[in-house]
């Protein structure tokens, strides 16, 4: 199956081949979540799938790179993203502010990428929590799919590196409020010499995406031995710029919600709206340049434009006057394909919410 290289072909394959399988996988995990004994864990598991299903839908687009292993990769992506969203809910909305607790929970994301890793009690710093094996089953699903790949040992170091950045971020951003920024700045300083010029909050945003993992796993399913050279190309293309663009857009549309909930939002650290927009445009340019050495370059450029269109189509944008005004500028900056994905995202989200 050819990788789609045009917006119409891409959207056709997303609607016909990706979204139906994503929703089947989510329904399967919702049934598993129904069996969680602990009421709070059960509530957060359901909330993560009901409010963040679009994360799985967007991530699963990378399955189109996996050839005839598309459905298997969708199972991996939905399981892994469900772990991410579930843990994000647990950390965001729990009374715990213990970094050991957050680190222990997120060990599941590293174990999920490591076939043969023994599942631990991920809740052990939370007292008596019982999820009926829900999180361990998500982990086992990811491990099973990776174990069947000839290239999993080749891709494993890069997967762990990207997941390590993600897990570190989740630990630092959920501790006591007065500790969050100092911890994030100290973390950034460890890597600053290996990064292009950026701020600590931009590095944090670059670390908060799972797209690089999904891209590597999807290619590994189809390309086997090629991953010896291709893995590094993907890693360097997606981290930091593509992943940074992804998460900056996420935070951009969530500004009002994060302020209301008292959550950290990296957009608040720009000195002005002008500076923020300048940096957003820089990330768009760098993300485009970063994928020039990738196979299927047109596909990945559409992903960049799709990130802009889909996030800016969120209803949250319309409820925030300043965000709405700036979003219009970003949509124009994204060009015709960005507008195409914006319109598709706008219509699709509202149809889904009306069902």
mmCIF file of C-alpha atoms in Angstrom:
data_model
loop_
_atom_site.group_PDB
_atom_site.id
_atom_site.type_symbol
_atom_site.label_atom_id
_atom_site.label_comp_id
_atom_site.label_asym_id
_atom_site.label_seq_id
_atom_site.Cartn_x
_atom_site.Cartn_y
_atom_site.Cartn_z
ATOM 1 C CA UNK A 1 0.000 0.000 0.000
ATOM 2 C CA UNK A 2 1.495 3.344 -1.077
ATOM 3 C CA UNK A 3 1.989 6.040 1.523
ATOM 4 C CA UNK A 4 -0.445 8.894 0.734
ATOM 5 C CA UNK A 5 1.292 11.926 -0.733
ATOM 6 C CA UNK A 6 -1.664 14.306 -1.176
ATOM 7 C CA UNK A 7 -4.257 15.777 1.234
ATOM 8 C CA UNK A 8 -7.292 14.155 -0.421
ATOM 9 C CA UNK A 9 -5.699 10.710 -0.523
ATOM 10 C CA UNK A 10 -4.504 11.079 3.044
ATOM 11 C CA UNK A 11 -7.921 12.084 4.379
ATOM 12 C CA UNK A 12 -9.603 9.300 2.420
ATOM 13 C CA UNK A 13 -7.307 6.691 3.970
ATOM 14 C CA UNK A 14 -7.701 8.200 7.430
ATOM 15 C CA UNK A 15 -11.498 7.989 7.255
ATOM 16 C CA UNK A 16 -11.615 4.551 5.633
ATOM 17 C CA UNK A 17 -8.637 2.711 7.093
ATOM 18 C CA UNK A 18 -7.478 4.431 10.265
ATOM 19 C CA UNK A 19 -10.370 5.859 12.269
ATOM 20 C CA UNK A 20 -12.632 2.765 12.218
ATOM 21 C CA UNK A 21 -9.810 0.622 13.625
ATOM 22 C CA UNK A 22 -8.900 3.262 16.211
ATOM 23 C CA UNK A 23 -12.458 3.372 17.480
ATOM 24 C CA UNK A 24 -12.648 -0.429 17.657
ATOM 25 C CA UNK A 25 -9.479 -0.481 19.741
ATOM 26 C CA UNK A 26 -10.774 2.267 22.024
ATOM 27 C CA UNK A 27 -14.036 0.401 22.550
ATOM 28 C CA UNK A 28 -12.046 -2.662 23.564
ATOM 29 C CA UNK A 29 -10.100 -0.679 26.147
ATOM 30 C CA UNK A 30 -13.257 1.013 27.422
ATOM 31 C CA UNK A 31 -14.665 -2.434 28.187
ATOM 32 C CA UNK A 32 -11.444 -3.281 30.039
ATOM 33 C CA UNK A 33 -11.739 -0.008 31.959
ATOM 34 C CA UNK A 34 -15.262 -0.966 33.023
ATOM 35 C CA UNK A 35 -13.695 -3.767 35.057
ATOM 36 C CA UNK A 36 -11.339 -1.532 37.081
ATOM 37 C CA UNK A 37 -12.274 -2.067 40.761
ATOM 38 C CA UNK A 38 -11.018 1.287 42.083
ATOM 39 C CA UNK A 39 -13.689 3.929 41.258
ATOM 40 C CA UNK A 40 -11.232 6.822 40.856
ATOM 41 C CA UNK A 41 -8.920 4.854 38.551
ATOM 42 C CA UNK A 42 -11.940 3.677 36.579
ATOM 43 C CA UNK A 43 -13.203 7.254 36.241
ATOM 44 C CA UNK A 44 -9.840 8.560 35.054
ATOM 45 C CA UNK A 45 -9.402 5.690 32.584
ATOM 46 C CA UNK A 46 -12.755 6.464 30.990
ATOM 47 C CA UNK A 47 -12.163 10.213 31.059
ATOM 48 C CA UNK A 48 -8.840 9.833 29.272
ATOM 49 C CA UNK A 49 -10.465 7.970 26.381
ATOM 50 C CA UNK A 50 -13.573 10.145 26.206
ATOM 51 C CA UNK A 51 -11.824 13.517 26.228
ATOM 52 C CA UNK A 52 -8.532 12.651 24.503
ATOM 53 C CA UNK A 53 -9.565 10.148 21.840
ATOM 54 C CA UNK A 54 -8.276 12.551 19.190
ATOM 55 C CA UNK A 55 -4.733 11.868 20.453
ATOM 56 C CA UNK A 56 -5.150 8.228 19.400
ATOM 57 C CA UNK A 57 -6.839 9.252 16.156
ATOM 58 C CA UNK A 58 -3.996 11.610 15.253
ATOM 59 C CA UNK A 59 -1.204 9.284 16.329
ATOM 60 C CA UNK A 60 -2.675 6.371 14.386
ATOM 61 C CA UNK A 61 -2.215 8.255 11.116
ATOM 62 C CA UNK A 62 1.385 7.018 11.289
ATOM 63 C CA UNK A 63 0.096 3.472 10.823
ATOM 64 C CA UNK A 64 -0.231 4.356 7.123
ATOM 65 C CA UNK A 65 3.566 4.020 6.996
ATOM 66 C CA UNK A 66 3.380 0.393 8.182
ATOM 67 C CA UNK A 67 2.145 -1.243 4.976
ATOM 68 C CA UNK A 68 0.220 -4.446 5.606
ATOM 69 C CA UNK A 69 0.997 -4.203 9.349
ATOM 70 C CA UNK A 70 -1.275 -1.170 9.650
ATOM 71 C CA UNK A 71 -3.834 -2.732 11.994
ATOM 72 C CA UNK A 72 -1.196 -4.164 14.269
ATOM 73 C CA UNK A 73 0.473 -0.773 14.539
ATOM 74 C CA UNK A 74 -2.866 0.892 15.272
ATOM 75 C CA UNK A 75 -3.221 -1.513 18.198
ATOM 76 C CA UNK A 76 0.222 -0.438 19.448
ATOM 77 C CA UNK A 77 -0.431 3.271 18.997
ATOM 78 C CA UNK A 78 -3.840 3.204 20.694
ATOM 79 C CA UNK A 79 -2.500 1.163 23.625
ATOM 80 C CA UNK A 80 0.590 3.344 24.093
ATOM 81 C CA UNK A 81 -1.278 6.635 23.736
ATOM 82 C CA UNK A 82 -3.950 5.369 26.123
ATOM 83 C CA UNK A 83 -1.241 4.739 28.730
ATOM 84 C CA UNK A 84 0.032 8.283 28.180
ATOM 85 C CA UNK A 85 -3.393 9.921 28.448
ATOM 86 C CA UNK A 86 -4.479 7.806 31.424
ATOM 87 C CA UNK A 87 -1.321 8.636 33.377
ATOM 88 C CA UNK A 88 -1.615 12.304 32.445
ATOM 89 C CA UNK A 89 -5.094 12.311 33.971
ATOM 90 C CA UNK A 90 -3.876 10.525 37.097
ATOM 91 C CA UNK A 91 -1.071 13.046 37.576
ATOM 92 C CA UNK A 92 -3.114 16.139 36.656
ATOM 93 C CA UNK A 93 -6.182 15.372 38.727
ATOM 94 C CA UNK A 94 -4.869 13.390 41.690
ATOM 95 C CA UNK A 95 -4.054 14.632 45.179
ATOM 96 C CA UNK A 96 -0.543 13.155 44.891
ATOM 97 C CA UNK A 97 2.358 15.527 44.290
ATOM 98 C CA UNK A 98 5.020 12.890 44.879
ATOM 99 C CA UNK A 99 7.702 12.680 42.148
ATOM 100 C CA UNK A 100 8.385 9.049 43.137
ATOM 101 C CA UNK A 101 4.743 8.263 42.457
ATOM 102 C CA UNK A 102 4.859 9.918 39.035
ATOM 103 C CA UNK A 103 8.142 8.217 38.171
ATOM 104 C CA UNK A 104 6.757 4.829 39.168
ATOM 105 C CA UNK A 105 3.566 5.299 37.143
ATOM 106 C CA UNK A 106 5.541 6.328 34.056
ATOM 107 C CA UNK A 107 7.857 3.344 34.312
ATOM 108 C CA UNK A 108 4.982 1.620 32.533
ATOM 109 C CA UNK A 109 5.719 3.694 29.400
ATOM 110 C CA UNK A 110 9.329 2.489 29.371
ATOM 111 C CA UNK A 111 8.295 -1.105 30.082
ATOM 112 C CA UNK A 112 5.781 -0.949 27.226
ATOM 113 C CA UNK A 113 8.686 -0.325 24.824
ATOM 114 C CA UNK A 114 10.782 -3.168 26.261
ATOM 115 C CA UNK A 115 9.615 -6.690 25.412
ATOM 116 C CA UNK A 116 10.438 -8.954 28.332
ATOM 117 C CA UNK A 117 10.374 -6.194 30.966
ATOM 118 C CA UNK A 118 8.591 -7.431 34.074
ATOM 119 C CA UNK A 119 5.526 -5.405 35.008
ATOM 120 C CA UNK A 120 5.883 -3.872 38.462
ATOM 121 C CA UNK A 121 3.259 -2.460 40.811
ATOM 122 C CA UNK A 122 3.007 0.911 39.105
ATOM 123 C CA UNK A 123 0.706 2.242 41.845
ATOM 124 C CA UNK A 124 2.839 1.286 44.828
ATOM 125 C CA UNK A 125 3.372 4.893 45.969
ATOM 126 C CA UNK A 126 -0.390 5.502 45.918
ATOM 127 C CA UNK A 127 -1.379 3.088 48.638
ATOM 128 C CA UNK A 128 -4.029 0.478 47.924
ATOM 129 C CA UNK A 129 -5.017 1.099 44.307
ATOM 130 C CA UNK A 130 -6.396 -1.718 42.187
ATOM 131 C CA UNK A 131 -6.949 -1.372 38.445
ATOM 132 C CA UNK A 132 -7.660 -5.058 37.842
ATOM 133 C CA UNK A 133 -4.574 -5.338 35.616
ATOM 134 C CA UNK A 134 -5.692 -2.562 33.236
ATOM 135 C CA UNK A 135 -2.344 -0.717 33.007
ATOM 136 C CA UNK A 136 -0.317 -3.933 32.872
ATOM 137 C CA UNK A 137 -2.494 -5.197 30.027
ATOM 138 C CA UNK A 138 -1.898 -2.008 28.054
ATOM 139 C CA UNK A 139 1.836 -2.474 28.620
ATOM 140 C CA UNK A 140 1.694 -6.143 27.586
ATOM 141 C CA UNK A 141 -0.141 -5.258 24.365
ATOM 142 C CA UNK A 142 2.646 -2.881 23.319
ATOM 143 C CA UNK A 143 5.350 -5.377 24.274
ATOM 144 C CA UNK A 144 3.676 -8.169 22.300
ATOM 145 C CA UNK A 145 3.532 -6.098 19.111
ATOM 146 C CA UNK A 146 7.134 -4.890 19.402
ATOM 147 C CA UNK A 147 8.419 -8.395 20.178
ATOM 148 C CA UNK A 148 7.154 -9.595 16.801
ATOM 149 C CA UNK A 149 9.219 -6.995 14.923
ATOM 150 C CA UNK A 150 12.594 -8.036 13.538
ATOM 151 C CA UNK A 151 13.895 -4.488 14.091
ATOM 152 C CA UNK A 152 12.764 -3.934 17.662
ATOM 153 C CA UNK A 153 16.278 -4.208 19.138
ATOM 154 C CA UNK A 154 17.533 -1.694 16.563
ATOM 155 C CA UNK A 155 14.875 0.874 17.378
ATOM 156 C CA UNK A 156 14.795 0.238 21.123
ATOM 157 C CA UNK A 157 17.476 2.784 22.214
ATOM 158 C CA UNK A 158 15.796 5.640 20.322
ATOM 159 C CA UNK A 159 12.369 4.679 21.626
ATOM 160 C CA UNK A 160 13.665 4.711 25.197
ATOM 161 C CA UNK A 161 15.406 8.043 24.669
ATOM 162 C CA UNK A 162 12.231 9.734 23.427
ATOM 163 C CA UNK A 163 10.087 8.055 26.083
ATOM 164 C CA UNK A 164 12.653 9.045 28.717
ATOM 165 C CA UNK A 165 12.271 12.713 27.789
ATOM 166 C CA UNK A 166 8.498 12.323 27.962
ATOM 167 C CA UNK A 167 8.537 10.614 31.371
ATOM 168 C CA UNK A 168 10.973 13.134 32.858
ATOM 169 C CA UNK A 169 8.674 15.947 31.761
ATOM 170 C CA UNK A 170 5.638 14.330 33.349
ATOM 171 C CA UNK A 171 7.460 13.948 36.652
ATOM 172 C CA UNK A 172 8.778 17.516 36.787
ATOM 173 C CA UNK A 173 5.589 19.270 35.674
ATOM 174 C CA UNK A 174 3.276 17.604 38.209
ATOM 175 C CA UNK A 175 5.137 18.122 41.507
ATOM 176 C CA UNK A 176 4.459 20.942 43.999
ATOM 177 C CA UNK A 177 3.778 24.150 42.076
ATOM 178 C CA UNK A 178 6.759 26.042 43.477
ATOM 179 C CA UNK A 179 9.089 23.190 42.476
ATOM 180 C CA UNK A 180 7.933 22.763 38.876
ATOM 181 C CA UNK A 181 9.815 25.536 37.094
ATOM 182 C CA UNK A 182 13.099 25.086 39.034
ATOM 183 C CA UNK A 183 13.036 21.339 38.299
ATOM 184 C CA UNK A 184 12.272 21.905 34.619
ATOM 185 C CA UNK A 185 15.053 24.481 34.273
ATOM 186 C CA UNK A 186 17.590 22.197 35.977
ATOM 187 C CA UNK A 187 16.507 19.330 33.697
ATOM 188 C CA UNK A 188 16.879 21.538 30.608
ATOM 189 C CA UNK A 189 20.410 22.552 31.623
ATOM 190 C CA UNK A 190 21.505 18.902 31.477
ATOM 191 C CA UNK A 191 20.699 18.782 27.741
ATOM 192 C CA UNK A 192 21.159 22.403 26.631
ATOM 193 C CA UNK A 193 24.537 21.817 24.967
ATOM 194 C CA UNK A 194 23.023 19.072 22.768
ATOM 195 C CA UNK A 195 20.057 21.162 21.633
ATOM 196 C CA UNK A 196 19.553 23.921 19.088
ATOM 197 C CA UNK A 197 18.958 27.315 20.672
ATOM 198 C CA UNK A 198 15.687 27.275 22.582
ATOM 199 C CA UNK A 199 14.212 28.075 25.983
ATOM 200 C CA UNK A 200 13.628 25.614 28.832
ATOM 201 C CA UNK A 201 9.875 25.681 28.232
ATOM 202 C CA UNK A 202 10.325 24.964 24.516
ATOM 203 C CA UNK A 203 12.548 21.988 25.346
ATOM 204 C CA UNK A 204 9.835 20.767 27.702
ATOM 205 C CA UNK A 205 7.285 21.052 24.890
ATOM 206 C CA UNK A 206 9.548 19.116 22.503
ATOM 207 C CA UNK A 207 9.776 16.340 25.088
ATOM 208 C CA UNK A 208 6.027 16.017 25.571
ATOM 209 C CA UNK A 209 5.078 14.316 22.307
ATOM 210 C CA UNK A 210 4.768 10.647 21.353
ATOM 211 C CA UNK A 211 4.888 11.299 17.581
ATOM 212 C CA UNK A 212 8.533 10.303 17.141
ATOM 213 C CA UNK A 213 7.871 6.963 18.838
ATOM 214 C CA UNK A 214 4.854 6.280 16.630
ATOM 215 C CA UNK A 215 6.771 7.198 13.489
ATOM 216 C CA UNK A 216 9.722 4.921 14.332
ATOM 217 C CA UNK A 217 7.505 1.959 15.245
ATOM 218 C CA UNK A 218 5.378 2.372 12.121
ATOM 219 C CA UNK A 219 8.389 2.395 9.807
ATOM 220 C CA UNK A 220 9.974 -0.515 11.693
ATOM 221 C CA UNK A 221 6.913 -2.654 10.968
ATOM 222 C CA UNK A 222 7.423 -2.258 7.225
ATOM 223 C CA UNK A 223 11.148 -1.642 6.692
ATOM 224 C CA UNK A 224 13.030 -4.081 8.936
ATOM 225 C CA UNK A 225 16.769 -3.877 8.231
ATOM 226 C CA UNK A 226 16.494 -0.335 6.871
ATOM 227 C CA UNK A 227 15.932 0.840 10.451
ATOM 228 C CA UNK A 228 19.675 0.582 11.135
ATOM 229 C CA UNK A 229 20.081 3.894 9.323
ATOM 230 C CA UNK A 230 16.506 5.160 9.257
ATOM 231 C CA UNK A 231 15.936 5.242 13.025
ATOM 232 C CA UNK A 232 18.436 8.047 13.570
ATOM 233 C CA UNK A 233 17.002 10.011 10.656
ATOM 234 C CA UNK A 234 13.493 9.810 12.114
ATOM 235 C CA UNK A 235 14.657 10.674 15.618
ATOM 236 C CA UNK A 236 16.544 13.747 14.417
ATOM 237 C CA UNK A 237 13.693 14.824 12.167
ATOM 238 C CA UNK A 238 10.993 14.575 14.826
ATOM 239 C CA UNK A 239 12.925 15.681 17.889
ATOM 240 C CA UNK A 240 12.912 18.522 18.628
ATOM 241 C CA UNK A 241 11.036 20.486 15.977
ATOM 242 C CA UNK A 242 8.069 18.371 14.833
ATOM 243 C CA UNK A 243 7.350 17.219 18.379
ATOM 244 C CA UNK A 244 7.790 20.767 19.670
ATOM 245 C CA UNK A 245 5.314 22.148 17.152
ATOM 246 C CA UNK A 246 2.845 19.441 18.166
ATOM 247 C CA UNK A 247 2.922 20.221 21.884
ATOM 248 C CA UNK A 248 3.123 24.001 21.528
ATOM 249 C CA UNK A 249 -0.138 23.849 19.582
ATOM 250 C CA UNK A 250 -1.632 21.669 22.310
ATOM 251 C CA UNK A 251 -0.698 24.194 24.988
ATOM 252 C CA UNK A 252 -1.752 27.114 22.796
ATOM 253 C CA UNK A 253 -5.377 25.969 22.620
ATOM 254 C CA UNK A 254 -5.442 24.900 26.300
ATOM 255 C CA UNK A 255 -4.409 28.228 27.806
ATOM 256 C CA UNK A 256 -7.764 29.111 29.353
ATOM 257 C CA UNK A 257 -8.405 25.569 30.611
ATOM 258 C CA UNK A 258 -4.936 25.278 32.159
ATOM 259 C CA UNK A 259 -5.336 28.645 33.887
ATOM 260 C CA UNK A 260 -8.660 27.518 35.347
ATOM 261 C CA UNK A 261 -7.250 24.176 36.543
ATOM 262 C CA UNK A 262 -3.948 25.611 37.799
ATOM 263 C CA UNK A 263 -1.933 23.496 35.327
ATOM 264 C CA UNK A 264 1.435 24.488 33.882
ATOM 265 C CA UNK A 265 1.186 25.983 30.387
ATOM 266 C CA UNK A 266 4.415 26.691 28.522
ATOM 267 C CA UNK A 267 2.865 29.407 26.344
ATOM 268 C CA UNK A 268 2.607 31.606 29.440
ATOM 269 C CA UNK A 269 6.397 31.939 29.613
ATOM 270 C CA UNK A 270 6.813 33.853 26.366
ATOM 271 C CA UNK A 271 7.480 37.535 27.008
ATOM 272 C CA UNK A 272 4.703 38.663 24.670
ATOM 273 C CA UNK A 273 2.226 37.406 22.090
ATOM 274 C CA UNK A 274 4.546 38.775 19.400
ATOM 275 C CA UNK A 275 7.448 36.699 20.699
ATOM 276 C CA UNK A 276 5.249 33.616 20.970
ATOM 277 C CA UNK A 277 4.016 33.941 17.379
ATOM 278 C CA UNK A 278 7.542 34.539 16.122
ATOM 279 C CA UNK A 279 8.684 31.337 17.802
ATOM 280 C CA UNK A 280 5.663 29.391 16.540
ATOM 281 C CA UNK A 281 6.541 30.445 12.996
ATOM 282 C CA UNK A 282 10.161 29.454 13.615
ATOM 283 C CA UNK A 283 9.073 26.009 14.804
ATOM 284 C CA UNK A 284 6.922 25.611 11.669
ATOM 285 C CA UNK A 285 9.916 26.464 9.462
ATOM 286 C CA UNK A 286 12.314 24.216 11.347
ATOM 287 C CA UNK A 287 9.825 21.327 11.398
ATOM 288 C CA UNK A 288 9.493 21.603 7.625
ATOM 289 C CA UNK A 289 13.272 21.686 7.170
ATOM 290 C CA UNK A 290 13.809 18.797 9.593
ATOM 291 C CA UNK A 291 11.828 16.362 7.467
ATOM 292 C CA UNK A 292 13.687 17.090 4.232
ATOM 293 C CA UNK A 293 15.827 13.968 4.692
ATOM 294 C CA UNK A 294 12.903 11.719 5.576
ATOM 295 C CA UNK A 295 11.417 9.140 3.213
ATOM 296 C CA UNK A 296 7.822 10.023 2.274
ATOM 297 C CA UNK A 297 8.645 13.685 2.823
ATOM 298 C CA UNK A 298 5.309 14.901 1.470
ATOM 299 C CA UNK A 299 3.453 12.726 3.966
ATOM 300 C CA UNK A 300 5.403 14.193 6.887
ATOM 301 C CA UNK A 301 4.924 17.747 5.671
ATOM 302 C CA UNK A 302 1.171 17.081 5.591
ATOM 303 C CA UNK A 303 1.453 15.909 9.202
ATOM 304 C CA UNK A 304 3.031 19.254 10.112
ATOM 305 C CA UNK A 305 0.191 21.125 8.420
ATOM 306 C CA UNK A 306 -2.354 18.744 9.886
ATOM 307 C CA UNK A 307 -1.078 19.457 13.413
ATOM 308 C CA UNK A 308 -1.789 23.127 12.911
ATOM 309 C CA UNK A 309 -5.180 22.595 11.287
ATOM 310 C CA UNK A 310 -6.510 20.004 13.722
ATOM 311 C CA UNK A 311 -5.483 21.811 16.908
ATOM 312 C CA UNK A 312 -6.664 25.204 15.686
ATOM 313 C CA UNK A 313 -10.052 23.656 14.812
ATOM 314 C CA UNK A 314 -10.671 22.864 18.490
ATOM 315 C CA UNK A 315 -13.768 24.500 20.011
ATOM 316 C CA UNK A 316 -11.542 25.855 22.782
ATOM 317 C CA UNK A 317 -10.042 28.300 20.279
ATOM 318 C CA UNK A 318 -13.369 30.013 19.606
ATOM 319 C CA UNK A 319 -13.915 30.583 23.338
ATOM 320 C CA UNK A 320 -10.623 32.509 23.764
ATOM 321 C CA UNK A 321 -10.611 35.857 21.933
ATOM 322 C CA UNK A 322 -6.845 36.410 21.787
ATOM 323 C CA UNK A 323 -6.195 32.771 20.912
ATOM 324 C CA UNK A 324 -8.810 32.954 18.143
ATOM 325 C CA UNK A 325 -7.177 36.023 16.596
ATOM 326 C CA UNK A 326 -3.704 34.458 16.688
ATOM 327 C CA UNK A 327 -5.053 31.151 15.392
ATOM 328 C CA UNK A 328 -6.290 32.844 12.233
ATOM 329 C CA UNK A 329 -2.766 34.115 11.570
ATOM 330 C CA UNK A 330 -1.332 30.620 12.052
ATOM 331 C CA UNK A 331 -3.913 29.083 9.712
ATOM 332 C CA UNK A 332 -2.984 31.609 7.026
ATOM 333 C CA UNK A 333 0.683 30.833 7.679
ATOM 334 C CA UNK A 334 -0.013 27.116 7.114
ATOM 335 C CA UNK A 335 -1.195 27.776 3.543
ATOM 336 C CA UNK A 336 -3.743 25.871 1.485
ATOM 337 C CA UNK A 337 -3.034 22.455 2.963
ATOM 338 C CA UNK A 338 -3.235 23.854 6.487
ATOM 339 C CA UNK A 339 -6.630 25.348 5.675
ATOM 340 C CA UNK A 340 -7.736 22.015 4.177
ATOM 341 C CA UNK A 341 -6.862 20.147 7.370
ATOM 342 C CA UNK A 342 -8.387 22.908 9.507
ATOM 343 C CA UNK A 343 -11.727 22.593 7.719
ATOM 344 C CA UNK A 344 -11.634 18.807 7.938
ATOM 345 C CA UNK A 345 -10.744 18.953 11.620
ATOM 346 C CA UNK A 346 -13.461 21.523 12.325
ATOM 347 C CA UNK A 347 -16.177 19.449 10.651
ATOM 348 C CA UNK A 348 -15.002 16.090 12.030
ATOM 349 C CA UNK A 349 -14.759 17.248 15.649
ATOM 350 C CA UNK A 350 -18.224 18.754 15.595
ATOM 351 C CA UNK A 351 -19.756 15.698 13.953
ATOM 352 C CA UNK A 352 -18.128 13.448 16.568
ATOM 353 C CA UNK A 353 -19.324 15.645 19.410
ATOM 354 C CA UNK A 354 -22.894 15.593 18.079
ATOM 355 C CA UNK A 355 -23.082 11.778 18.065
#
